[in-house]
Every structure is written in C-alpha cells, then in structure tokens.
Amino acid sequence: MERESVIRTLNRQIENLSRLQPQYRLHRTEDYDKLRQSIAQSIHDHRINVRRELDPHVYNLYRRYFD
C-alpha cells in the first residue's frame, strides 16, 4: 500500500516538473532543482524501478528530464 502511494506521488511530481519547465520557464530556478532532487532521492530511497513501476508516459517524461 505504501509503495503504491509513493509511486502515485512520484507520477504526479514528475508530471508537475514537466509542466513547470516549458510553460513557466522555471527550469532555471532553485525550486525546480529542489523538486528534481527530491524526485531522484525518493526513487533512490524506495528503490523504484522507474521502467516497470512508473506509468508509461511518466517514464518518458522521467527519461527526458533525468537522463
């Protein structure tokens, strides 16, 4: 149950990250970097297999903003 909650939260955070970048040009701000680091840390802490566990469209966004 907790893992599903973490994955849902990560899906929402990655979608929000993708909206901030082109729409508001916030990709150069400190808050954007903090959100990115928070997402990466959550993935690392919970040992999330992004390829298998994230939604397919969110996985594509993840690859775009984290690779």
mmCIF file of C-alpha atoms in Angstrom:
data_model
loop_
_atom_site.group_PDB
_atom_site.id
_atom_site.type_symbol
_atom_site.label_atom_id
_atom_site.label_comp_id
_atom_site.label_asym_id
_atom_site.label_seq_id
_atom_site.Cartn_x
_atom_site.Cartn_y
_atom_site.Cartn_z
ATOM 1 C CA MET A 1 0.000 0.000 0.000
ATOM 2 C CA GLU A 2 2.717 2.468 0.944
ATOM 3 C CA ARG A 3 4.739 1.681 -2.175
ATOM 4 C CA GLU A 4 1.721 2.376 -4.388
ATOM 5 C CA SER A 5 1.289 5.706 -2.653
ATOM 6 C CA VAL A 6 4.935 6.589 -3.247
ATOM 7 C CA ILE A 7 4.640 5.673 -6.923
ATOM 8 C CA ARG A 8 1.461 7.743 -7.346
ATOM 9 C CA THR A 9 3.207 10.692 -5.699
ATOM 10 C CA LEU A 10 6.235 10.308 -7.968
ATOM 11 C CA ASN A 11 3.985 10.170 -11.026
ATOM 12 C CA ARG A 12 2.344 13.450 -10.001
ATOM 13 C CA GLN A 13 5.656 15.127 -9.156
ATOM 14 C CA ILE A 14 7.239 14.193 -12.485
ATOM 15 C CA GLU A 15 4.170 15.426 -14.370
ATOM 16 C CA ASN A 16 4.319 18.707 -12.424
ATOM 17 C CA LEU A 17 8.018 19.025 -13.183
ATOM 18 C CA SER A 18 7.307 18.630 -16.885
ATOM 19 C CA ARG A 19 4.627 21.329 -16.744
ATOM 20 C CA LEU A 20 6.843 23.825 -14.968
ATOM 21 C CA GLN A 21 9.683 23.655 -17.425
ATOM 22 C CA PRO A 22 8.159 24.805 -20.726
ATOM 23 C CA GLN A 23 5.079 26.621 -19.501
ATOM 24 C CA TYR A 24 6.560 28.899 -16.874
ATOM 25 C CA ARG A 25 10.256 28.665 -17.750
ATOM 26 C CA LEU A 26 11.055 27.735 -14.179
ATOM 27 C CA HIS A 27 13.708 25.195 -15.092
ATOM 28 C CA ARG A 28 16.394 27.674 -14.071
ATOM 29 C CA THR A 29 15.079 28.245 -10.557
ATOM 30 C CA GLU A 30 16.181 26.791 -7.255
ATOM 31 C CA ASP A 31 12.718 25.336 -6.571
ATOM 32 C CA TYR A 32 12.831 23.395 -9.834
ATOM 33 C CA ASP A 33 16.200 21.936 -8.855
ATOM 34 C CA LYS A 34 14.907 21.043 -5.390
ATOM 35 C CA LEU A 35 11.897 19.241 -6.872
ATOM 36 C CA ARG A 36 14.161 17.346 -9.252
ATOM 37 C CA GLN A 37 16.484 16.338 -6.412
ATOM 38 C CA SER A 38 13.524 15.320 -4.255
ATOM 39 C CA ILE A 39 12.191 13.070 -7.001
ATOM 40 C CA ALA A 40 15.591 11.486 -7.559
ATOM 41 C CA GLN A 41 16.053 10.940 -3.827
ATOM 42 C CA SER A 42 12.614 9.316 -3.469
ATOM 43 C CA ILE A 43 13.365 6.975 -6.338
ATOM 44 C CA HIS A 44 16.672 6.047 -4.754
ATOM 45 C CA ASP A 45 15.326 5.679 -1.193
ATOM 46 C CA HIS A 46 12.398 3.475 -2.179
ATOM 47 C CA ARG A 47 14.361 1.544 -4.815
ATOM 48 C CA ILE A 48 11.806 2.287 -7.508
ATOM 49 C CA ASN A 49 12.332 0.571 -10.849
ATOM 50 C CA VAL A 50 11.251 3.519 -12.984
ATOM 51 C CA ARG A 51 10.919 1.478 -16.150
ATOM 52 C CA ARG A 52 8.483 -1.003 -14.623
ATOM 53 C CA GLU A 53 6.700 0.942 -11.927
ATOM 54 C CA LEU A 54 6.059 4.402 -13.338
ATOM 55 C CA ASP A 55 3.225 4.993 -15.784
ATOM 56 C CA PRO A 56 4.493 4.718 -19.386
ATOM 57 C CA HIS A 57 4.014 8.402 -20.238
ATOM 58 C CA VAL A 58 5.595 9.438 -16.920
ATOM 59 C CA TYR A 59 8.545 7.149 -17.626
ATOM 60 C CA ASN A 60 9.072 9.022 -20.904
ATOM 61 C CA LEU A 61 8.990 12.320 -19.015
ATOM 62 C CA TYR A 62 11.416 10.915 -16.469
ATOM 63 C CA ARG A 63 13.840 9.981 -19.235
ATOM 64 C CA ARG A 64 13.521 13.446 -20.722
ATOM 65 C CA TYR A 65 14.271 15.336 -17.512
ATOM 66 C CA PHE A 66 16.615 12.955 -15.707
ATOM 67 C CA ASP A 67 18.782 11.315 -18.370
#
